[in-house]
Amino acid sequence: MRVLSIILAALIISNSAVAQQKNPRAKNILIIYSDDHSYHALGAAGNKYVLTPNLDKLAKSGLMFTQAHVMGGHQGAVCIPSRAMLLTGRYVNRLPGDGSTIPDSIVSLPEILRAKGYNTYHTGKWHSDKASHSRMFSTGGDIFFGGMHFPKFGGQEHPTVYLYDSTGVYDEKRKRTSDTYSTTLYADHAIQFLSSTTAKTKPFFCYVAFTSPHDPRTPPDKFSRMYEPAKIPLPANFLIKHPFDNGDLNVRDEQLLPVPRDPDAIKKDIALYYGMVSEMDAQVGRILETLEKSGLKENTFIVFAGDNGLAVGQHGLLGKQNLYEHSIRVPMILSGPGVPINKKTDAFTYLSDITPTIIDYLKLPRPTSVEGRSLLPVIQDPTKKVRSSIYNVYGHWSRSIKSEDGFKLIVYNVDGIATTQLFNLKKDPFEIKDLSKEPAYREKIMQMRQLLKQQMAAAFDNLNIDLSNWGRTKNQKSRGS
């Protein structure tokens, strides 16, 4: 009987160990966020023209989401709500000022972890208020408060930054202009943190927020020469101008090149954009190498994502102030203990889903302010899905809905002019053929409008779905950065 008891006990311990191996959990969290990085500008996404060896390696080590989205924004600086949504799990329509100010009633992921004893670290871009930053982060490196490194203020080559201030004051006298290229600067700080004794002895949340590949598209010399414009093909959906007024054709991003778009100028712009992406990829590689050398990789859950996409010549556009796939879809990769290796999933997701995913991954209570959906079921089984449609918003004049069957509806009302577009993304992934005028799709459009109305309500969008009531006055302006 004693022998049998010993055998049974051994089996229980063995089975428990196997279960732990099947469902391991990391304690550390590393989030790396890129800026204006469209889903297609990634080798792992099938792009044969851009070199991203480090991100490709990360994708092979984990789970890549091919249908990750920013929900959108109500003004040109879409990165403001994007970054707030990432850290809070909140939907865009529930962020005061699109996330420019994050009140303490919205409990962020770093605040949750800080309360649990985590060292919460940030370096790089911060596009919300300083008070919320002070609540979230217990330490940090160089911080950039703003939307982009404008050339007149030093550009990417000489970013204007503050060293992390534990008081949260950030006196103007402490602001400085760095001689280190932005991505290198932020990577240097992240590497210093990940190499520290603190990172090895205390659980951490490390948030590295790059300002690349956002313009100005001025990659360092090596990367500015990496791509020859003549060898880069024009996008399949290239147009010399957008076919109608989408509500924000004069936003700053769209004025970076003249209209009609010159094919050679677009190729040059794409070459520089890819140069920015590849340079950023090299810095990601340095950070991940440090994580491994520090012995932290096996105990760290890694998230890489982009804050929003970018057109760079597609549909006659340059920026992200639209609802086409190139601007609402972003790269997103999860890697670490418990995450499937070298897998892809087409499960619909928003950046807002990252916070509840990490909360559930760490088995922590979820604050009532979190509205996103956990992707833990998808991590456990990449064939599963947590959403059946994707709703997107831009401005007060355009909305879109995408369904599982591949159809996508975009509706606009610009100064009283209503426009509808319908695409079949399974047959037309580049949104070239508008089906909205074809009689065979009238019923489909009605179905999609109804689905849009439902999802607008679910996302707390109080804009009237009746297009006759949509629009904006001609004197309203939008800003982009």
Short mmCIF file of C-alpha atoms in Angstrom, two decimals:
data_model
loop_
_atom_site.label_atom_id
_atom_site.label_comp_id
_atom_site.label_asym_id
_atom_site.label_seq_id
_atom_site.Cartn_x
_atom_site.Cartn_y
_atom_site.Cartn_z
CA MET A 1 0.00 0.00 0.00
CA ARG A 2 2.87 2.33 0.88
CA VAL A 3 4.54 1.56 -2.49
CA LEU A 4 1.28 2.29 -4.32
CA SER A 5 0.93 5.62 -2.49
CA ILE A 6 4.47 6.59 -3.47
CA ILE A 7 3.76 5.71 -7.12
CA LEU A 8 0.52 7.70 -7.14
CA ALA A 9 2.23 10.68 -5.53
CA ALA A 10 5.00 10.52 -8.13
CA LEU A 11 2.43 10.43 -10.93
CA ILE A 12 0.60 13.45 -9.50
CA ILE A 13 3.85 15.44 -9.24
CA SER A 14 4.84 14.37 -12.76
CA ASN A 15 1.46 15.34 -14.22
CA SER A 16 1.60 18.67 -12.39
CA ALA A 17 5.03 19.38 -13.88
CA VAL A 18 3.75 18.56 -17.36
CA ALA A 19 0.78 20.86 -16.85
CA GLN A 20 3.11 23.67 -15.76
CA GLN A 21 5.23 23.12 -18.88
CA LYS A 22 2.12 23.31 -21.05
CA ASN A 23 0.90 26.51 -19.40
CA PRO A 24 4.01 28.36 -18.19
CA ARG A 25 3.84 32.03 -17.25
CA ALA A 26 6.47 34.75 -17.39
CA LYS A 27 6.65 37.39 -14.67
CA ASN A 28 8.24 40.21 -16.71
CA ILE A 29 6.57 42.21 -19.49
CA LEU A 30 8.38 43.91 -22.38
CA ILE A 31 6.38 46.02 -24.85
CA ILE A 32 8.08 47.51 -27.90
CA TYR A 33 5.93 49.96 -29.86
CA SER A 34 6.68 51.34 -33.31
CA ASP A 35 5.26 54.54 -34.79
CA ASP A 36 3.35 54.71 -38.12
CA HIS A 37 4.31 51.11 -38.89
CA SER A 38 1.84 49.50 -41.29
CA TYR A 39 1.15 45.77 -41.10
CA HIS A 40 2.66 45.14 -44.53
CA ALA A 41 6.09 46.68 -43.75
CA LEU A 42 7.43 43.45 -42.27
CA GLY A 43 9.25 40.54 -43.81
CA ALA A 44 7.29 38.06 -41.70
CA ALA A 45 4.09 39.48 -43.24
CA GLY A 46 5.27 38.37 -46.68
CA ASN A 47 6.89 41.61 -47.83
CA LYS A 48 9.89 40.61 -49.96
CA TYR A 49 11.22 44.14 -50.30
CA VAL A 50 11.74 45.20 -46.67
CA LEU A 51 14.41 43.68 -44.42
CA THR A 52 13.32 43.03 -40.84
CA PRO A 53 15.42 40.05 -39.70
CA ASN A 54 15.01 40.66 -35.96
CA LEU A 55 11.24 41.08 -36.06
CA ASP A 56 11.02 38.07 -38.36
CA LYS A 57 13.00 36.08 -35.79
CA LEU A 58 10.66 37.29 -33.05
CA ALA A 59 7.66 36.20 -35.13
CA LYS A 60 9.18 32.72 -35.50
CA SER A 61 9.62 32.53 -31.74
CA GLY A 62 5.98 33.34 -31.03
CA LEU A 63 2.51 34.13 -32.33
CA MET A 64 1.94 36.72 -35.07
CA PHE A 65 -1.47 38.40 -35.42
CA THR A 66 -2.13 39.16 -39.09
CA GLN A 67 -5.40 41.00 -38.37
CA ALA A 68 -4.42 43.44 -35.62
CA HIS A 69 -5.96 46.92 -35.76
CA VAL A 70 -5.94 50.34 -34.20
CA MET A 71 -9.58 51.25 -33.57
CA GLY A 72 -8.97 54.74 -34.94
CA GLY A 73 -9.17 58.33 -33.76
CA HIS A 74 -11.21 61.49 -34.01
CA GLN A 75 -8.36 63.67 -35.26
CA GLY A 76 -5.18 63.38 -37.31
CA ALA A 77 -2.82 62.36 -34.51
CA VAL A 78 -4.13 58.78 -34.34
CA CYS A 79 -1.11 57.78 -32.27
CA ILE A 80 -2.55 59.61 -29.24
CA PRO A 81 -5.53 57.28 -28.74
CA SER A 82 -3.55 54.30 -30.00
CA ARG A 83 -0.97 54.55 -27.24
CA ALA A 84 -3.63 55.23 -24.62
CA MET A 85 -5.67 52.23 -25.83
CA LEU A 86 -2.62 49.97 -25.66
CA LEU A 87 -1.88 50.81 -22.03
CA THR A 88 -5.45 51.03 -20.71
CA GLY A 89 -7.49 48.50 -22.71
CA ARG A 90 -9.97 51.31 -23.30
CA TYR A 91 -11.92 51.95 -26.54
CA VAL A 92 -11.24 55.13 -28.46
CA ASN A 93 -14.70 56.65 -27.94
CA ARG A 94 -14.21 56.40 -24.17
CA LEU A 95 -10.90 58.26 -24.00
CA PRO A 96 -11.21 61.95 -23.00
CA GLY A 97 -9.57 64.07 -25.66
CA ASP A 98 -8.75 60.92 -27.62
CA GLY A 99 -6.34 59.99 -24.84
CA SER A 100 -4.42 63.28 -24.61
CA THR A 101 -5.37 63.20 -20.93
CA ILE A 102 -5.82 59.88 -19.11
CA PRO A 103 -7.79 60.46 -15.89
CA ASP A 104 -7.08 58.34 -12.82
CA SER A 105 -10.52 56.77 -13.22
CA ILE A 106 -9.06 54.82 -16.15
CA VAL A 107 -6.68 52.32 -14.56
CA SER A 108 -3.73 51.48 -16.79
CA LEU A 109 -1.75 48.26 -17.09
CA PRO A 110 1.47 49.75 -15.66
CA GLU A 111 -0.49 51.14 -12.69
CA ILE A 112 -1.89 47.68 -11.96
CA LEU A 113 1.59 46.14 -12.11
CA ARG A 114 3.18 48.96 -10.13
CA ALA A 115 0.68 48.33 -7.34
CA LYS A 116 1.75 44.67 -7.42
CA GLY A 117 5.38 45.60 -6.80
CA TYR A 118 6.58 45.75 -10.39
CA ASN A 119 9.27 48.15 -11.51
CA THR A 120 7.47 49.99 -14.33
CA TYR A 121 9.91 51.51 -16.82
CA HIS A 122 9.40 53.72 -19.87
CA THR A 123 11.65 55.27 -22.48
CA GLY A 124 10.71 56.98 -25.74
CA LYS A 125 7.51 58.65 -26.88
CA TRP A 126 4.73 59.81 -24.58
CA HIS A 127 1.76 61.54 -26.24
CA SER A 128 -0.55 61.98 -23.24
CA ASP A 129 -0.45 64.13 -20.10
CA LYS A 130 2.49 64.11 -17.68
CA ALA A 131 0.29 63.33 -14.66
CA SER A 132 -0.81 59.97 -16.07
CA HIS A 133 2.78 59.17 -17.03
CA SER A 134 3.87 59.82 -13.45
CA ARG A 135 1.14 57.49 -12.13
CA MET A 136 2.13 54.69 -14.48
CA PHE A 137 5.93 54.60 -14.38
CA SER A 138 8.20 54.22 -11.38
CA THR A 139 11.36 54.77 -13.43
CA GLY A 140 12.53 55.43 -16.97
CA GLY A 141 15.11 56.70 -19.40
CA ASP A 142 14.88 59.56 -21.86
CA ILE A 143 11.27 60.58 -22.48
CA PHE A 144 9.94 62.46 -25.52
CA PHE A 145 6.74 64.37 -24.81
CA GLY A 146 5.07 64.97 -28.17
CA GLY A 147 3.88 63.49 -31.42
CA MET A 148 6.91 63.57 -33.70
CA HIS A 149 10.47 64.86 -33.95
CA PHE A 150 9.85 67.86 -36.19
CA PRO A 151 12.94 68.82 -38.26
CA LYS A 152 12.94 72.38 -36.87
CA PHE A 153 13.36 70.92 -33.38
CA GLY A 154 16.19 68.53 -34.29
CA GLY A 155 14.38 65.74 -36.13
CA GLN A 156 15.11 62.07 -35.54
CA GLU A 157 18.84 62.89 -35.50
CA HIS A 158 18.62 65.24 -32.50
CA PRO A 159 15.54 64.36 -30.46
CA THR A 160 14.44 66.75 -27.73
CA VAL A 161 13.98 64.76 -24.54
CA TYR A 162 13.73 64.82 -20.75
CA LEU A 163 15.41 62.31 -18.48
CA TYR A 164 12.78 60.51 -16.39
CA ASP A 165 11.74 62.69 -13.45
CA SER A 166 10.31 60.86 -10.43
CA THR A 167 8.56 64.07 -9.33
CA GLY A 168 6.67 64.24 -12.62
CA VAL A 169 7.42 67.97 -12.97
CA TYR A 170 9.71 67.90 -16.05
CA ASP A 171 10.94 71.45 -15.72
CA GLU A 172 11.74 73.12 -19.07
CA LYS A 173 15.28 73.72 -17.85
CA ARG A 174 15.88 69.97 -17.82
CA LYS A 175 14.90 69.53 -21.46
CA ARG A 176 17.83 68.77 -23.75
CA THR A 177 18.66 68.01 -27.36
CA SER A 178 20.40 64.67 -27.83
CA ASP A 179 23.07 63.90 -30.42
CA THR A 180 21.98 60.26 -30.55
CA TYR A 181 19.52 59.11 -33.24
CA SER A 182 16.07 58.62 -31.69
CA THR A 183 15.73 54.83 -31.97
CA THR A 184 19.31 54.27 -30.87
CA LEU A 185 18.78 56.60 -27.91
CA TYR A 186 15.66 54.80 -26.69
CA ALA A 187 17.19 51.38 -27.32
CA ASP A 188 20.30 52.41 -25.35
CA HIS A 189 18.16 53.29 -22.35
CA ALA A 190 16.14 50.07 -22.59
CA ILE A 191 19.36 48.06 -22.80
CA GLN A 192 20.76 49.85 -19.76
CA PHE A 193 17.62 48.99 -17.82
CA LEU A 194 17.48 45.34 -18.93
CA SER A 195 21.15 44.94 -18.00
CA SER A 196 20.62 46.33 -14.51
CA THR A 197 20.57 44.36 -11.28
CA THR A 198 17.07 45.69 -10.62
CA ALA A 199 15.69 44.08 -13.78
CA LYS A 200 17.18 40.76 -12.73
CA THR A 201 15.89 40.83 -9.16
CA LYS A 202 12.48 42.50 -9.37
CA PRO A 203 9.57 41.89 -11.78
CA PHE A 204 9.41 44.60 -14.43
CA PHE A 205 7.13 46.17 -16.99
CA CYS A 206 9.36 47.73 -19.66
CA TYR A 207 7.71 49.96 -22.29
CA VAL A 208 9.91 51.07 -25.20
CA ALA A 209 8.04 53.52 -27.42
CA PHE A 210 9.89 54.36 -30.62
CA THR A 211 9.21 57.42 -32.79
CA SER A 212 10.15 55.48 -35.93
CA PRO A 213 9.29 54.85 -38.76
CA HIS A 214 7.25 58.08 -38.38
CA ASP A 215 8.46 60.92 -40.57
CA PRO A 216 10.71 62.82 -41.00
CA ARG A 217 11.96 59.91 -43.08
CA THR A 218 15.64 60.47 -42.42
CA PRO A 219 17.22 57.10 -41.61
CA PRO A 220 20.96 57.06 -40.78
CA ASP A 221 23.32 56.78 -43.76
CA LYS A 222 23.57 52.99 -43.82
CA PHE A 223 19.81 52.62 -43.92
CA SER A 224 19.12 55.59 -46.19
CA ARG A 225 21.12 53.77 -48.89
CA MET A 226 19.75 50.30 -48.16
CA TYR A 227 16.89 50.45 -50.68
CA GLU A 228 17.04 51.61 -54.28
CA PRO A 229 13.81 53.40 -55.25
CA ALA A 230 14.00 52.10 -58.82
CA LYS A 231 13.87 48.51 -57.54
CA ILE A 232 10.82 49.06 -55.34
CA PRO A 233 7.49 48.40 -57.09
CA LEU A 234 4.61 50.79 -56.70
CA PRO A 235 1.82 49.48 -54.46
CA ALA A 236 -0.88 47.57 -56.32
CA ASN A 237 -3.38 50.21 -55.17
CA PHE A 238 -1.25 53.24 -56.07
CA LEU A 239 -3.22 56.24 -57.33
CA ILE A 240 -2.03 59.71 -58.31
CA LYS A 241 -4.82 61.17 -56.14
CA HIS A 242 -7.63 59.96 -53.96
CA PRO A 243 -10.85 59.67 -56.04
CA PHE A 244 -13.00 61.81 -53.70
CA ASP A 245 -12.80 64.02 -50.62
CA ASN A 246 -12.45 61.63 -47.69
CA GLY A 247 -12.62 64.43 -45.12
CA ASP A 248 -8.92 65.01 -44.44
CA LEU A 249 -7.03 65.37 -47.73
CA ASN A 250 -5.29 68.51 -46.44
CA VAL A 251 -4.00 67.12 -43.14
CA ARG A 252 -0.24 67.60 -42.57
CA ASP A 253 0.68 64.04 -43.56
CA GLU A 254 -0.94 64.46 -46.98
CA GLN A 255 1.09 67.61 -47.70
CA LEU A 256 4.47 65.86 -47.48
CA LEU A 257 4.39 65.30 -51.27
CA PRO A 258 2.48 67.19 -53.97
CA VAL A 259 -0.73 66.00 -55.64
CA PRO A 260 -0.99 64.41 -58.15
CA ARG A 261 1.43 61.87 -56.69
CA ASP A 262 4.54 61.32 -58.76
CA PRO A 263 5.39 57.58 -59.04
CA ASP A 264 9.13 58.19 -58.67
CA ALA A 265 8.61 60.38 -55.62
CA ILE A 266 6.44 57.68 -54.04
CA LYS A 267 9.10 55.02 -54.70
CA LYS A 268 11.71 57.23 -53.06
CA ASP A 269 9.40 57.78 -50.09
CA ILE A 270 8.80 54.03 -49.72
CA ALA A 271 12.57 53.39 -49.91
CA LEU A 272 13.18 55.84 -47.06
CA TYR A 273 10.21 54.42 -45.12
CA TYR A 274 11.67 50.92 -45.42
CA GLY A 275 15.05 52.33 -44.36
CA MET A 276 13.42 53.67 -41.20
CA VAL A 277 11.75 50.30 -40.56
CA SER A 278 15.01 48.38 -41.02
CA GLU A 279 16.92 50.75 -38.74
CA MET A 280 14.27 50.34 -36.06
CA ASP A 281 14.42 46.55 -36.55
CA ALA A 282 18.16 46.68 -35.81
CA GLN A 283 17.46 48.44 -32.51
CA VAL A 284 14.79 45.85 -31.65
CA GLY A 285 17.47 43.24 -32.25
CA ARG A 286 19.81 44.94 -29.78
CA ILE A 287 17.09 45.01 -27.12
CA LEU A 288 16.15 41.36 -27.59
CA GLU A 289 19.81 40.32 -27.58
CA THR A 290 20.30 42.09 -24.26
CA LEU A 291 17.20 40.40 -22.85
CA GLU A 292 18.72 37.03 -23.73
CA LYS A 293 22.22 37.82 -22.49
CA SER A 294 20.81 39.09 -19.21
CA GLY A 295 19.10 35.73 -18.68
CA LEU A 296 15.66 37.33 -18.76
CA LYS A 297 14.23 36.01 -22.00
CA GLU A 298 12.83 32.79 -20.53
CA ASN A 299 10.87 34.76 -17.96
CA THR A 300 9.59 37.64 -20.13
CA PHE A 301 6.38 38.04 -22.11
CA ILE A 302 7.19 40.15 -25.18
CA VAL A 303 4.81 42.29 -27.20
CA PHE A 304 5.78 44.05 -30.40
CA ALA A 305 3.17 46.19 -32.13
CA GLY A 306 2.71 49.30 -34.26
CA ASP A 307 0.54 52.20 -33.13
CA ASN A 308 -1.17 52.68 -36.51
CA GLY A 309 -0.52 52.09 -40.19
CA LEU A 310 0.42 54.40 -43.07
CA ALA A 311 -0.52 54.76 -46.73
CA VAL A 312 2.80 55.84 -48.33
CA GLY A 313 1.25 56.19 -51.80
CA GLN A 314 -1.61 53.73 -51.53
CA HIS A 315 -4.98 55.07 -52.72
CA GLY A 316 -3.25 58.34 -53.56
CA LEU A 317 -2.65 58.96 -49.84
CA LEU A 318 0.45 59.30 -47.66
CA GLY A 319 -0.80 59.29 -44.05
CA LYS A 320 -2.88 57.28 -41.62
CA GLN A 321 -5.93 59.55 -41.57
CA ASN A 322 -8.22 57.11 -43.36
CA LEU A 323 -9.92 53.73 -42.88
CA TYR A 324 -8.17 51.64 -45.52
CA GLU A 325 -6.37 48.47 -44.44
CA HIS A 326 -2.90 50.00 -44.84
CA SER A 327 -3.72 52.59 -42.19
CA ILE A 328 -5.82 50.69 -39.64
CA ARG A 329 -3.87 47.41 -39.58
CA VAL A 330 -0.61 47.06 -37.67
CA PRO A 331 2.06 44.44 -37.02
CA MET A 332 1.60 42.57 -33.76
CA ILE A 333 3.70 39.74 -32.33
CA LEU A 334 3.50 38.00 -28.94
CA SER A 335 6.34 35.83 -27.68
CA GLY A 336 7.34 34.22 -24.41
CA PRO A 337 6.49 31.37 -22.04
CA GLY A 338 3.15 29.80 -22.86
CA VAL A 339 2.95 31.41 -26.33
CA PRO A 340 2.89 29.10 -29.39
CA ILE A 341 6.10 29.07 -31.41
CA ASN A 342 6.20 30.06 -35.10
CA LYS A 343 2.44 30.40 -35.45
CA LYS A 344 0.18 32.92 -37.17
CA THR A 345 -3.44 33.73 -36.48
CA ASP A 346 -5.98 35.72 -38.47
CA ALA A 347 -8.10 36.34 -35.35
CA PHE A 348 -9.46 39.90 -35.35
CA THR A 349 -7.94 42.01 -32.60
CA TYR A 350 -7.48 45.61 -31.48
CA LEU A 351 -4.50 47.14 -29.72
CA SER A 352 -6.92 47.64 -26.81
CA ASP A 353 -6.88 43.86 -26.34
CA ILE A 354 -3.24 43.82 -25.24
CA THR A 355 -3.91 45.10 -21.71
CA PRO A 356 -6.63 42.53 -20.80
CA THR A 357 -4.48 39.81 -22.40
CA ILE A 358 -1.53 40.59 -20.14
CA ILE A 359 -3.78 40.94 -17.10
CA ASP A 360 -5.26 37.50 -17.75
CA TYR A 361 -1.85 36.05 -18.61
CA LEU A 362 -0.54 37.17 -15.22
CA LYS A 363 -3.78 35.99 -13.53
CA LEU A 364 -4.56 39.39 -12.07
CA PRO A 365 -7.96 40.97 -11.38
CA ARG A 366 -9.24 43.13 -14.21
CA PRO A 367 -10.32 46.74 -13.47
CA THR A 368 -13.82 47.69 -14.60
CA SER A 369 -12.33 50.44 -16.81
CA VAL A 370 -10.78 47.83 -19.14
CA GLU A 371 -12.98 47.26 -22.21
CA GLY A 372 -10.82 45.21 -24.58
CA ARG A 373 -11.01 41.44 -24.91
CA SER A 374 -8.37 39.04 -23.70
CA LEU A 375 -6.48 37.14 -26.39
CA LEU A 376 -5.50 34.39 -23.97
CA PRO A 377 -7.92 31.94 -25.70
CA VAL A 378 -6.11 32.64 -28.99
CA ILE A 379 -2.71 32.18 -27.34
CA GLN A 380 -3.88 28.82 -26.02
CA ASP A 381 -5.34 27.87 -29.41
CA PRO A 382 -4.44 30.05 -32.45
CA THR A 383 -7.46 28.73 -34.36
CA LYS A 384 -9.82 30.40 -31.88
CA LYS A 385 -11.24 33.90 -32.26
CA VAL A 386 -12.59 36.45 -29.79
CA ARG A 387 -14.14 38.86 -32.33
CA SER A 388 -16.30 38.32 -35.41
CA SER A 389 -15.99 41.83 -36.84
CA ILE A 390 -13.83 44.95 -36.73
CA TYR A 391 -15.21 48.47 -36.40
CA ASN A 392 -13.09 51.53 -37.14
CA VAL A 393 -13.53 55.26 -36.74
CA TYR A 394 -11.81 58.29 -38.18
CA GLY A 395 -13.01 61.80 -37.46
CA HIS A 396 -16.68 62.61 -37.19
CA TRP A 397 -17.29 61.81 -40.82
CA SER A 398 -16.13 58.25 -41.55
CA ARG A 399 -16.74 54.78 -40.15
CA SER A 400 -15.98 51.24 -41.36
CA ILE A 401 -16.93 47.67 -40.54
CA LYS A 402 -15.23 44.43 -41.56
CA SER A 403 -16.85 41.01 -41.19
CA GLU A 404 -15.52 37.46 -41.03
CA ASP A 405 -16.63 36.70 -44.58
CA GLY A 406 -14.13 39.25 -45.87
CA PHE A 407 -16.45 42.12 -46.75
CA LYS A 408 -15.64 45.65 -45.64
CA LEU A 409 -17.88 48.70 -45.71
CA ILE A 410 -16.62 52.29 -45.40
CA VAL A 411 -19.12 55.15 -45.10
CA TYR A 412 -18.39 58.87 -45.22
CA ASN A 413 -20.28 62.11 -44.90
CA VAL A 414 -18.07 65.08 -45.74
CA ASP A 415 -19.80 68.46 -45.73
CA GLY A 416 -23.11 66.77 -46.48
CA ILE A 417 -21.76 64.55 -49.28
CA ALA A 418 -22.32 60.89 -48.44
CA THR A 419 -20.03 58.23 -49.95
CA THR A 420 -20.11 54.46 -49.57
CA GLN A 421 -17.41 51.91 -50.42
CA LEU A 422 -17.70 48.12 -50.31
CA PHE A 423 -14.78 45.76 -50.78
CA ASN A 424 -14.39 41.99 -50.80
CA LEU A 425 -11.04 41.67 -49.05
CA LYS A 426 -10.70 37.97 -49.74
CA LYS A 427 -10.70 38.65 -53.49
CA ASP A 428 -9.43 42.21 -53.32
CA PRO A 429 -7.06 42.65 -50.31
CA PHE A 430 -5.75 45.99 -51.60
CA GLU A 431 -9.24 47.56 -51.76
CA ILE A 432 -9.08 48.40 -55.44
CA LYS A 433 -12.53 47.38 -56.70
CA ASP A 434 -15.42 49.25 -55.05
CA LEU A 435 -18.55 47.07 -55.23
CA SER A 436 -20.95 49.60 -53.73
CA LYS A 437 -22.50 50.64 -57.07
CA GLU A 438 -23.23 47.08 -58.20
CA PRO A 439 -26.93 46.08 -57.76
CA ALA A 440 -25.94 42.57 -56.69
CA TYR A 441 -24.47 43.96 -53.47
CA ARG A 442 -27.33 46.17 -52.30
CA GLU A 443 -28.50 43.64 -49.73
CA LYS A 444 -24.94 43.09 -48.56
CA ILE A 445 -24.54 46.81 -48.00
CA MET A 446 -27.73 46.88 -45.93
CA GLN A 447 -26.45 43.96 -43.84
CA MET A 448 -23.11 45.65 -43.32
CA ARG A 449 -24.75 48.93 -42.33
CA GLN A 450 -26.77 47.10 -39.70
CA LEU A 451 -23.64 45.37 -38.41
CA LEU A 452 -21.87 48.72 -38.31
CA LYS A 453 -24.69 50.20 -36.27
CA GLN A 454 -24.45 47.34 -33.79
CA GLN A 455 -20.69 47.61 -33.45
CA MET A 456 -20.83 51.39 -33.10
CA ALA A 457 -23.11 50.89 -30.11
CA ALA A 458 -20.79 48.22 -28.68
CA ALA A 459 -17.84 50.61 -29.04
CA PHE A 460 -19.74 53.49 -27.40
CA ASP A 461 -19.93 55.49 -30.63
CA ASN A 462 -22.84 57.90 -30.24
CA LEU A 463 -22.63 59.30 -33.77
CA ASN A 464 -25.99 58.88 -35.54
CA ILE A 465 -25.76 56.06 -38.08
CA ASP A 466 -28.19 57.94 -40.34
CA LEU A 467 -25.81 59.41 -42.90
CA SER A 468 -28.08 62.36 -43.46
CA ASN A 469 -27.06 63.56 -40.00
CA TRP A 470 -23.34 62.93 -40.47
CA GLY A 471 -20.70 65.41 -41.54
CA ARG A 472 -18.80 68.37 -40.27
CA THR A 473 -18.89 72.06 -40.99
CA LYS A 474 -16.42 73.44 -43.50
CA ASN A 475 -14.60 75.49 -40.89
CA GLN A 476 -13.68 72.45 -38.78
CA LYS A 477 -10.03 71.49 -39.02
CA SER A 478 -8.01 68.39 -38.25
CA ARG A 479 -4.44 68.13 -37.13
CA GLY A 480 -1.90 65.39 -37.77
CA SER A 481 1.37 64.44 -36.16
#
